[in-house]
Amino acid sequence: MVDPKYAWLPPNLQPDDANPDWMNKGDNAWQLTAATLVGLQSVPGLVILYGSIVKKKWAVNSAFMALYAFAAVLICWVGWGYHLSFGHSFLPFLGKIDDALDQHDLLKPAFLGKFPNATMVYFQFVFAAITLILIAGALLGRMNFIAWMLFVPLWLTFSYTVGAYSIWCPTGWLSKMGLIDYSGGYVIHLSSGVAGFTAAYWVGPRATRDRERFPPNNILLMLAGAGLLWMGWTGFNGGDPYVASIDASLAVLNTHICAATSLLTWLLLDILFFEKPSVIGATQGMITGLVCITPAAGVVQGWAAIIMGVMSGCIPWFTMMVLHKKSWLLKQVDDTMAVFHTHAVAGSLGGILTGFFANPKLSRLFYLVTNWEHYIGLVYGLHNGQIKAGLKQMGIQLLGIVFIVGVNVVTTSLICLLIRLVVPLRMSEEELIGGDEAVHGEEAYALWGDGEKFEKSVLNSVYGVEDSKNKNEGV
C-alpha cells in the first residue's frame, strides 16, 4: 500500500519496506560501489603488487600476508572493531564495544549519510583492511606468518580503532577540534607508515642476501597491481563525503591530478639524478601522490592538487633516496616496501598541506557546517583576514600528526613485545633461506625444468609427467 504523501512519486522512487523514505538509493549505490573499489585495491590490487614486487622466493608469502589480513580484519571488524571505531562514545578516543551483526542495527540509518548501517560497516571495513595490508609492506620477506596472524587482530583492536574514532567519528576528540582528514591521510597512511616502520624494527631485518639483492619477480604484474591501486582510489576518496555529491566529484578529479603530477615529478628526478626512468620509481611516485592528496581531496582546488603532487613527488623522493642513506636510524630498520617514506612521510605532508590549502567554501560542502572558525586553510586565512583561524587549523593538523605517531609507536611496540612472548616475530634461518617452499610448502611459479630433474618422457596435452612416464613403462 502506497503512502498517500508519496503517491506523486514515480513507482520506482516510492518508499517501501526495502527502501525506506530516509534512504537515498543513489547515495547507497555509490557508497557500495566506492567500497568495492577500495576493496579491489587490496584484493587483488596489493595482493598482486606485493606478490610481484618481491624476490621470487617470497611471492607466495607476500601475497598471502595481504589476503589473510583482508579476511581476518572483516571478522574482527563486524565482531567488535566497527563499534570501537564508530559506536557510542566510551572514551574521547574510543567507542563502546559491540558487534555489527544484528539486522535491527544494520538496517537502521548510518551515523552519517542517507544509507543503512550495513553499507557503512562494509565501507569502513575496506579502509581498515587496507591499513593492515599496507603495514605488511614493511614486513615482507621475514615475518613469521603465525606472528602476523596474531598481529592483525591485535593492531586493529588497539591501534586502528583509536585513530579512526578520534578523527572520523563525530564524537572523537580530534574530530570535534576540527582536524581535516578527508579520507585517511592520518587514520590510514600515517598510521600504517609509522606502525610498519615500528614493527619492522621489532621483527628485525631480512636475510643479508635478500637485503643486498631483492629484485622484483614480475614488473608487469607489479604495474597491474599498481593500476588497480590507482583506479581504486576513485572510491577511496570519492566515497568519503558519504553522498554522491559535487564534492565527491571534485575529490575524484583532485586525486588523479595529484597522483599523475607526483608520478611525473618522481620520474623526472630519477632521470636527472640516476639517468634511468625507473618503473618502480614511477610507481612509488604514484603512491606518494595518492597518499598526499587523501587528507585534502575534496577541500582543495585543482591548482593546489598540482602543487601537492609536485611536493609529494619531491619530498618523499628526497627522504627515500638521500636522507635514508644518511640517517643512522632509518638505515637500522629494514622497511621492505619503504612504507615509512611512501605513507608516513607522504601522509604527514598531505596533512600539513591540507591545513595550508583547505578552501573554506569546499570545506563547507564536505562538512556541511556554518561555523567558519574551523576548516580554513592558512592561505585563505591570510587572504580573508582570518589569520588566527588559519594558524589554528595548522596547529590542529600538526597535533593530529603527533597523536597518530605517538599512538602507533607505543601500541605497535607493545603488541610486538606481547606476540614475542608467544611466538617468534621473525622466521627461522631455515625459512629465511628457503622462502615460500619452506614456509608454505608452495611456490609461485611451476616452470618446466626450474630446479627439478625429470626423466626423459613425452609430454602432450593429455598426459602429465607422471602419467606419461607410467604409460611409457606400460603401467
Coordinates of C-alpha atoms in Angstrom, one line a residue:
M1 CA 0.0 0.0 0.0
V2 CA 1.5 3.3 -1.1
D3 CA 1.5 6.1 1.5
P4 CA -0.6 9.0 0.0
K5 CA 2.1 11.6 0.6
Y6 CA 4.4 9.7 -1.8
A7 CA 1.8 8.9 -4.4
W8 CA 3.0 11.7 -6.7
L9 CA 6.4 10.0 -7.0
P10 CA 7.2 7.6 -9.9
P11 CA 6.7 3.9 -8.8
N12 CA 10.4 3.2 -8.7
L13 CA 11.0 6.0 -6.2
Q14 CA 8.1 5.3 -3.9
P15 CA 9.3 4.1 -0.5
D16 CA 8.6 0.6 0.8
D17 CA 9.8 -1.8 3.4
A18 CA 13.0 -2.5 1.5
N19 CA 13.5 1.2 0.5
P20 CA 12.6 3.4 3.5
D21 CA 12.0 7.1 2.9
W22 CA 15.2 8.1 4.7
M23 CA 17.4 6.2 2.3
N24 CA 18.7 7.7 -0.9
K25 CA 19.1 5.0 -3.5
G26 CA 21.7 6.9 -5.5
D27 CA 23.9 7.5 -2.4
N28 CA 23.6 3.9 -1.3
A29 CA 24.5 2.6 -4.7
W30 CA 27.5 4.9 -4.9
Q31 CA 28.7 4.0 -1.4
L32 CA 28.6 0.3 -2.1
T33 CA 30.4 0.9 -5.4
A34 CA 33.1 3.0 -3.7
A35 CA 33.6 0.4 -1.0
T36 CA 34.1 -2.3 -3.6
L37 CA 36.6 -0.1 -5.5
V38 CA 38.6 0.2 -2.2
G39 CA 38.3 -3.5 -1.6
L40 CA 39.7 -4.1 -5.1
Q41 CA 42.8 -2.1 -4.1
S42 CA 43.6 -4.8 -1.6
V43 CA 42.2 -7.9 -3.2
P44 CA 43.5 -8.3 -5.8
G45 CA 45.4 -5.0 -6.1
L46 CA 48.0 -5.2 -3.3
V47 CA 48.0 -9.0 -3.4
I48 CA 49.3 -8.8 -7.0
L49 CA 51.6 -5.8 -6.3
Y50 CA 53.2 -7.5 -3.2
G51 CA 53.5 -10.9 -4.9
S52 CA 55.2 -9.4 -7.9
I53 CA 57.5 -6.7 -6.5
V54 CA 59.4 -9.0 -4.2
K55 CA 62.0 -11.6 -4.9
K56 CA 60.6 -14.8 -6.5
K57 CA 61.1 -16.9 -3.4
W58 CA 58.8 -14.6 -1.4
A59 CA 56.0 -14.1 -3.9
V60 CA 53.5 -16.5 -2.2
N61 CA 54.2 -15.4 1.3
S62 CA 53.9 -11.7 0.5
A63 CA 50.7 -12.1 -1.4
F64 CA 49.2 -14.3 1.3
M65 CA 50.0 -11.8 4.1
A66 CA 47.7 -9.4 2.3
L67 CA 45.0 -11.9 1.6
Y68 CA 45.0 -13.2 5.2
A69 CA 44.7 -9.7 6.6
F70 CA 41.7 -8.8 4.4
A71 CA 39.8 -11.8 5.7
A72 CA 40.9 -11.5 9.3
V73 CA 40.0 -7.8 9.5
L74 CA 36.5 -8.4 8.3
I75 CA 35.7 -10.9 11.1
C76 CA 37.2 -8.6 13.7
W77 CA 35.5 -5.6 12.3
V78 CA 32.0 -6.9 12.5
G79 CA 32.7 -8.6 15.8
W80 CA 33.9 -5.5 17.7
G81 CA 36.1 -3.2 15.5
Y82 CA 33.3 -1.1 13.9
H83 CA 31.7 -0.1 17.1
L84 CA 35.0 0.6 18.8
S85 CA 35.7 3.0 15.9
F86 CA 32.2 4.5 15.2
G87 CA 30.0 3.4 18.1
H88 CA 28.6 5.2 21.1
S89 CA 31.2 7.2 23.0
F90 CA 33.1 5.3 25.7
L91 CA 36.2 7.5 25.8
P92 CA 37.2 10.6 23.9
F93 CA 39.2 8.3 21.6
L94 CA 37.2 5.1 21.6
G95 CA 33.7 3.8 21.2
K96 CA 31.8 1.2 23.2
I97 CA 32.5 -2.4 22.2
D98 CA 29.6 -4.2 20.4
D99 CA 29.1 -6.4 17.4
A100 CA 27.7 -5.3 14.0
L101 CA 25.8 -8.5 13.1
D102 CA 22.2 -7.8 14.0
Q103 CA 19.7 -6.8 11.3
H104 CA 17.9 -4.4 13.7
D105 CA 21.1 -2.4 13.8
L106 CA 22.4 -3.0 10.3
L107 CA 19.2 -1.8 8.6
K108 CA 19.0 1.4 10.5
P109 CA 20.4 4.7 9.2
A110 CA 24.2 5.1 9.5
F111 CA 25.7 7.8 11.7
L112 CA 26.2 9.9 8.6
G113 CA 24.8 9.6 5.1
K114 CA 21.5 8.5 3.7
F115 CA 22.1 4.8 3.7
P116 CA 21.9 1.9 6.1
N117 CA 24.5 0.8 8.7
A118 CA 25.2 -2.3 6.7
T119 CA 26.7 -0.1 3.9
M120 CA 28.7 1.9 6.4
V121 CA 30.1 -1.2 8.1
Y122 CA 31.2 -2.5 4.7
F123 CA 32.6 0.8 3.6
Q124 CA 34.7 1.3 6.7
F125 CA 35.8 -2.3 6.7
V126 CA 37.7 -2.0 3.4
F127 CA 39.6 1.1 4.8
A128 CA 40.6 -0.9 8.0
A129 CA 41.7 -3.8 5.9
I130 CA 43.9 -1.9 3.5
T131 CA 45.6 -0.2 6.5
L132 CA 46.8 -3.6 7.8
I133 CA 47.9 -4.7 4.3
L134 CA 50.0 -1.5 4.0
I135 CA 51.7 -2.3 7.3
A136 CA 52.5 -5.8 5.8
G137 CA 54.5 -4.0 3.1
A138 CA 57.2 -3.1 5.7
L139 CA 57.5 -6.7 6.9
L140 CA 57.7 -8.7 3.7
G141 CA 60.3 -11.4 3.4
R142 CA 60.9 -12.3 7.0
M143 CA 58.0 -12.0 9.4
N144 CA 56.8 -15.3 11.0
F145 CA 53.4 -15.9 9.5
I146 CA 51.9 -17.1 12.8
A147 CA 53.1 -13.8 14.4
W148 CA 51.4 -11.9 11.5
M149 CA 48.2 -13.8 12.2
L150 CA 48.2 -12.6 15.7
F151 CA 49.4 -9.1 14.9
V152 CA 46.5 -8.3 12.6
P153 CA 43.6 -8.6 15.1
L154 CA 45.6 -7.0 17.9
W155 CA 46.7 -4.0 16.0
L156 CA 43.2 -3.4 14.5
T157 CA 41.7 -3.6 18.0
F158 CA 44.2 -1.4 20.0
S159 CA 45.6 1.0 17.4
Y160 CA 43.4 1.5 14.3
T161 CA 40.2 1.9 16.3
V162 CA 41.8 4.7 18.4
G163 CA 42.8 6.7 15.3
A164 CA 39.5 6.1 13.5
Y165 CA 37.3 7.1 16.4
S166 CA 39.4 10.2 17.3
I167 CA 39.5 11.6 13.8
W168 CA 36.5 10.3 11.9
C169 CA 33.8 9.6 14.4
P170 CA 31.7 12.8 15.0
T171 CA 32.2 12.4 18.8
G172 CA 36.0 11.8 18.6
W173 CA 38.2 14.5 20.2
L174 CA 40.2 15.4 17.2
S175 CA 37.0 15.4 15.0
K176 CA 35.5 17.9 17.5
M177 CA 38.6 20.1 17.3
G178 CA 38.2 20.4 13.5
L179 CA 41.0 18.2 12.2
I180 CA 40.7 17.8 8.4
D181 CA 41.4 14.2 7.3
Y182 CA 39.2 13.9 4.2
S183 CA 39.8 10.2 3.5
G184 CA 42.6 8.7 5.7
G185 CA 45.9 10.6 5.4
Y186 CA 46.1 10.3 9.1
V187 CA 43.9 7.3 10.0
I188 CA 45.3 5.0 7.3
H189 CA 48.5 6.2 5.7
L190 CA 50.3 7.9 8.6
S191 CA 49.2 5.1 10.9
S192 CA 50.4 2.3 8.6
G193 CA 53.7 4.1 7.8
V194 CA 54.6 4.6 11.4
A195 CA 53.3 1.2 12.5
G196 CA 55.0 -0.6 9.7
F197 CA 58.3 1.1 10.5
T198 CA 58.0 0.3 14.2
A199 CA 57.0 -3.3 13.6
A200 CA 59.9 -3.7 11.1
Y201 CA 62.3 -2.6 13.9
W202 CA 61.0 -5.2 16.3
V203 CA 60.8 -8.0 13.7
G204 CA 64.3 -7.4 12.5
P205 CA 65.8 -7.4 9.0
R206 CA 65.5 -9.8 6.1
A207 CA 68.4 -12.2 5.4
T208 CA 71.5 -10.4 4.4
R209 CA 71.4 -11.8 0.9
D210 CA 67.8 -10.5 0.5
R211 CA 68.6 -7.1 1.8
E212 CA 71.5 -6.8 -0.7
R213 CA 69.6 -8.0 -3.7
F214 CA 65.8 -8.1 -3.8
P215 CA 64.7 -7.8 -7.5
P216 CA 61.0 -7.9 -8.4
N217 CA 60.0 -11.2 -9.9
N218 CA 57.4 -9.7 -12.3
I219 CA 57.4 -5.9 -13.0
L220 CA 54.5 -6.2 -15.5
L221 CA 52.3 -7.8 -12.8
M222 CA 53.5 -5.2 -10.4
L223 CA 52.2 -2.5 -12.7
A224 CA 48.8 -4.3 -12.9
G225 CA 48.6 -4.2 -9.1
A226 CA 49.6 -0.6 -9.1
G227 CA 47.0 0.2 -11.7
L228 CA 44.3 -1.4 -9.5
L229 CA 45.5 0.6 -6.6
W230 CA 45.4 3.9 -8.6
M231 CA 42.0 3.4 -10.1
G232 CA 40.6 2.1 -6.8
W233 CA 41.4 5.4 -5.2
T234 CA 38.4 6.8 -7.1
G235 CA 36.3 5.0 -4.4
F236 CA 38.9 5.7 -1.7
N237 CA 38.5 9.5 -1.9
G238 CA 35.2 9.7 -3.8
G239 CA 33.3 7.8 -1.2
D240 CA 34.1 9.8 1.9
P241 CA 31.5 12.6 1.6
Y242 CA 29.0 9.7 2.2
V243 CA 26.9 11.1 -0.7
A244 CA 27.1 11.2 -4.5
S245 CA 27.8 15.0 -4.4
I246 CA 29.7 17.6 -6.3
D247 CA 32.3 17.4 -3.6
A248 CA 32.8 13.7 -4.3
S249 CA 33.3 14.5 -8.0
L250 CA 35.9 17.2 -7.1
A251 CA 37.7 14.7 -4.8
V252 CA 38.0 12.1 -7.5
L253 CA 39.4 14.6 -10.0
N254 CA 41.9 16.1 -7.5
T255 CA 43.0 12.6 -6.6
H256 CA 44.0 11.7 -10.1
I257 CA 45.6 15.1 -10.8
C258 CA 47.9 14.8 -7.7
A259 CA 48.8 11.2 -8.5
A260 CA 49.8 11.9 -12.1
T261 CA 51.8 15.0 -11.1
S262 CA 53.6 13.2 -8.4
L263 CA 54.4 10.2 -10.7
L264 CA 55.9 12.6 -13.3
T265 CA 57.9 14.5 -10.7
W266 CA 59.4 11.4 -9.3
L267 CA 60.2 10.1 -12.8
L268 CA 61.9 13.4 -13.7
L269 CA 64.0 13.3 -10.5
D270 CA 65.1 9.7 -11.3
I271 CA 66.1 10.7 -14.8
L272 CA 68.0 13.8 -13.6
F273 CA 69.9 12.1 -10.8
F274 CA 70.2 8.4 -11.9
E275 CA 69.8 8.8 -15.7
K276 CA 67.3 5.9 -15.8
P277 CA 63.4 6.2 -16.0
S278 CA 62.7 3.7 -13.2
V279 CA 59.3 1.9 -13.5
I280 CA 59.4 1.1 -9.7
G281 CA 60.3 4.7 -9.0
A282 CA 57.3 6.0 -11.0
T283 CA 55.1 3.6 -9.1
Q284 CA 56.4 5.0 -5.8
G285 CA 55.7 8.5 -7.1
M286 CA 52.2 7.5 -8.0
I287 CA 51.6 6.1 -4.5
T288 CA 53.0 9.2 -2.7
G289 CA 50.8 11.4 -4.8
L290 CA 47.7 9.4 -3.9
V291 CA 48.6 9.4 -0.2
C292 CA 49.4 13.1 -0.1
I293 CA 46.0 14.2 -1.6
T294 CA 44.0 11.8 0.5
P295 CA 43.5 14.1 3.6
A296 CA 42.7 17.0 1.3
A297 CA 40.9 15.5 -1.7
G298 CA 37.6 17.4 -1.6
V299 CA 38.6 20.5 0.2
V300 CA 41.3 21.9 -2.1
Q301 CA 41.2 23.4 -5.6
G302 CA 42.8 21.8 -8.6
W303 CA 45.8 24.1 -8.7
A304 CA 46.6 23.1 -5.0
A305 CA 46.3 19.4 -6.1
I306 CA 49.1 20.1 -8.6
I307 CA 51.3 21.8 -6.1
M308 CA 50.7 18.9 -3.7
G309 CA 51.6 16.5 -6.5
V310 CA 54.9 18.2 -7.1
M311 CA 55.8 18.2 -3.4
S312 CA 54.7 14.6 -2.9
G313 CA 57.0 13.7 -5.8
C314 CA 59.9 15.6 -4.4
I315 CA 59.9 15.3 -0.6
P316 CA 59.4 11.6 -0.2
W317 CA 61.8 11.1 -3.0
F318 CA 64.4 13.1 -1.1
T319 CA 63.7 11.2 2.2
M320 CA 63.9 7.8 0.5
M321 CA 66.8 8.4 -1.9
V322 CA 69.0 10.8 0.0
L323 CA 68.1 11.2 3.7
H324 CA 67.5 7.4 4.2
K325 CA 71.1 6.7 3.2
K326 CA 72.5 9.3 5.6
S327 CA 70.3 8.7 8.6
W328 CA 71.6 6.1 11.1
L329 CA 68.1 5.4 12.4
L330 CA 66.5 4.8 9.0
K331 CA 69.3 2.5 8.0
Q332 CA 68.8 0.4 11.1
V333 CA 65.3 -0.6 10.1
D334 CA 64.6 -2.9 7.2
D335 CA 61.4 -1.4 5.7
T336 CA 60.9 -3.7 2.7
M337 CA 58.4 -1.6 0.7
A338 CA 59.6 1.8 2.2
V339 CA 56.2 2.4 3.7
F340 CA 57.7 4.9 6.0
H341 CA 58.5 7.2 3.1
T342 CA 55.5 6.5 0.9
H343 CA 52.9 6.6 3.6
A344 CA 54.2 8.2 6.8
V345 CA 56.1 11.0 5.1
A346 CA 53.6 11.5 2.3
G347 CA 50.7 11.2 4.8
S348 CA 52.2 13.8 7.1
L349 CA 53.0 16.1 4.2
G350 CA 49.4 15.8 3.0
G351 CA 48.0 16.6 6.4
I352 CA 50.2 19.7 6.7
L353 CA 49.4 20.9 3.2
T354 CA 45.7 20.3 3.9
G355 CA 45.9 22.8 6.7
F356 CA 47.6 25.2 4.3
F357 CA 45.4 24.9 1.2
A358 CA 41.9 24.0 2.6
N359 CA 39.3 26.2 1.0
P360 CA 36.6 27.2 3.4
K361 CA 33.8 27.0 0.8
L362 CA 34.9 23.5 -0.2
S363 CA 35.2 22.5 3.5
R364 CA 31.6 23.7 4.0
L365 CA 30.5 21.4 1.1
F366 CA 32.2 18.4 2.8
Y367 CA 31.4 19.1 6.5
L368 CA 28.1 20.9 5.9
V369 CA 28.9 23.4 8.7
T370 CA 28.3 27.1 9.1
N371 CA 31.0 27.7 11.7
W372 CA 33.7 29.4 9.7
E373 CA 36.2 29.2 12.6
H374 CA 37.1 25.7 11.5
Y375 CA 38.4 24.2 8.3
I376 CA 40.1 27.3 7.0
G377 CA 43.5 26.7 5.4
L378 CA 46.3 29.2 6.2
V379 CA 46.4 30.5 2.6
Y380 CA 42.7 31.5 2.9
G381 CA 43.2 32.8 6.4
L382 CA 45.8 35.2 5.2
H383 CA 43.7 36.2 2.2
N384 CA 40.5 36.7 4.1
G385 CA 41.9 38.4 7.2
Q386 CA 41.3 35.2 9.3
I387 CA 45.0 34.6 10.1
K388 CA 44.2 33.3 13.6
A389 CA 41.8 30.7 12.2
G390 CA 44.3 29.6 9.6
L391 CA 47.1 29.2 12.1
K392 CA 44.7 27.3 14.4
Q393 CA 43.9 24.9 11.6
M394 CA 47.6 24.3 11.0
G395 CA 48.1 23.7 14.7
I396 CA 45.3 21.1 14.8
Q397 CA 46.8 19.3 11.7
L398 CA 50.2 19.1 13.4
L399 CA 48.6 17.9 16.7
G400 CA 46.9 15.1 14.8
I401 CA 50.3 14.0 13.4
V402 CA 51.9 14.0 16.9
F403 CA 48.9 12.0 18.2
I404 CA 48.9 9.3 15.5
V405 CA 52.7 8.9 15.6
G406 CA 52.7 8.5 19.4
V407 CA 49.8 6.1 19.5
N408 CA 51.2 3.9 16.8
V409 CA 54.8 3.8 18.1
V410 CA 53.5 2.8 21.6
T411 CA 50.8 0.4 20.7
T412 CA 52.7 -1.3 17.9
S413 CA 55.7 -1.8 20.1
L414 CA 53.6 -3.3 22.9
I415 CA 51.8 -5.6 20.5
C416 CA 55.1 -6.9 19.0
L417 CA 56.6 -7.4 22.5
L418 CA 53.4 -9.3 23.6
I419 CA 53.5 -11.5 20.5
R420 CA 57.2 -12.2 21.0
L421 CA 56.3 -13.9 24.3
V422 CA 54.2 -16.4 22.4
V423 CA 55.9 -17.0 19.0
P424 CA 59.0 -15.6 17.4
L425 CA 58.4 -12.4 15.3
R426 CA 60.9 -13.4 12.7
M427 CA 61.2 -16.6 10.7
S428 CA 63.8 -19.2 11.4
E429 CA 67.0 -19.1 9.4
E430 CA 65.9 -22.2 7.5
E431 CA 62.7 -20.4 6.5
L432 CA 64.6 -17.2 5.5
I433 CA 66.8 -19.3 3.2
G434 CA 64.0 -21.5 1.8
G435 CA 61.4 -18.8 1.3
D436 CA 57.9 -19.8 0.2
E437 CA 58.7 -23.5 -0.1
A438 CA 59.9 -23.7 3.5
V439 CA 57.1 -21.5 4.9
H440 CA 54.1 -22.6 2.9
G441 CA 55.2 -25.7 1.1
E442 CA 54.2 -23.9 -2.1
E443 CA 56.0 -21.9 -4.8
A444 CA 54.7 -19.1 -7.0
Y445 CA 55.9 -20.4 -10.4
A446 CA 55.8 -24.0 -11.5
L447 CA 58.1 -23.7 -14.5
W448 CA 59.3 -26.7 -16.5
G449 CA 62.8 -27.6 -15.5
D450 CA 63.0 -24.9 -12.9
G451 CA 65.4 -26.5 -10.4
E452 CA 64.0 -30.0 -10.9
K453 CA 65.1 -33.1 -12.8
F454 CA 62.8 -35.2 -14.8
E455 CA 63.3 -38.5 -16.6
K456 CA 63.0 -38.3 -20.3
S457 CA 59.4 -38.6 -21.2
V458 CA 56.9 -37.4 -23.8
L459 CA 54.5 -34.7 -22.8
N460 CA 51.3 -33.7 -24.5
S461 CA 48.0 -32.1 -23.7
V462 CA 46.6 -35.3 -22.3
Y463 CA 49.3 -36.8 -20.1
G464 CA 51.3 -35.0 -17.4
V465 CA 54.8 -36.0 -16.4
E466 CA 53.8 -39.0 -14.2
D467 CA 51.0 -40.2 -16.5
S468 CA 53.3 -40.1 -19.5
K469 CA 56.1 -41.9 -17.6
N470 CA 53.7 -44.6 -16.5
K471 CA 52.3 -45.1 -19.9
N472 CA 55.7 -45.5 -21.5
E473 CA 56.6 -48.1 -18.9
G474 CA 53.4 -50.0 -19.6
V475 CA 51.9 -49.5 -16.1

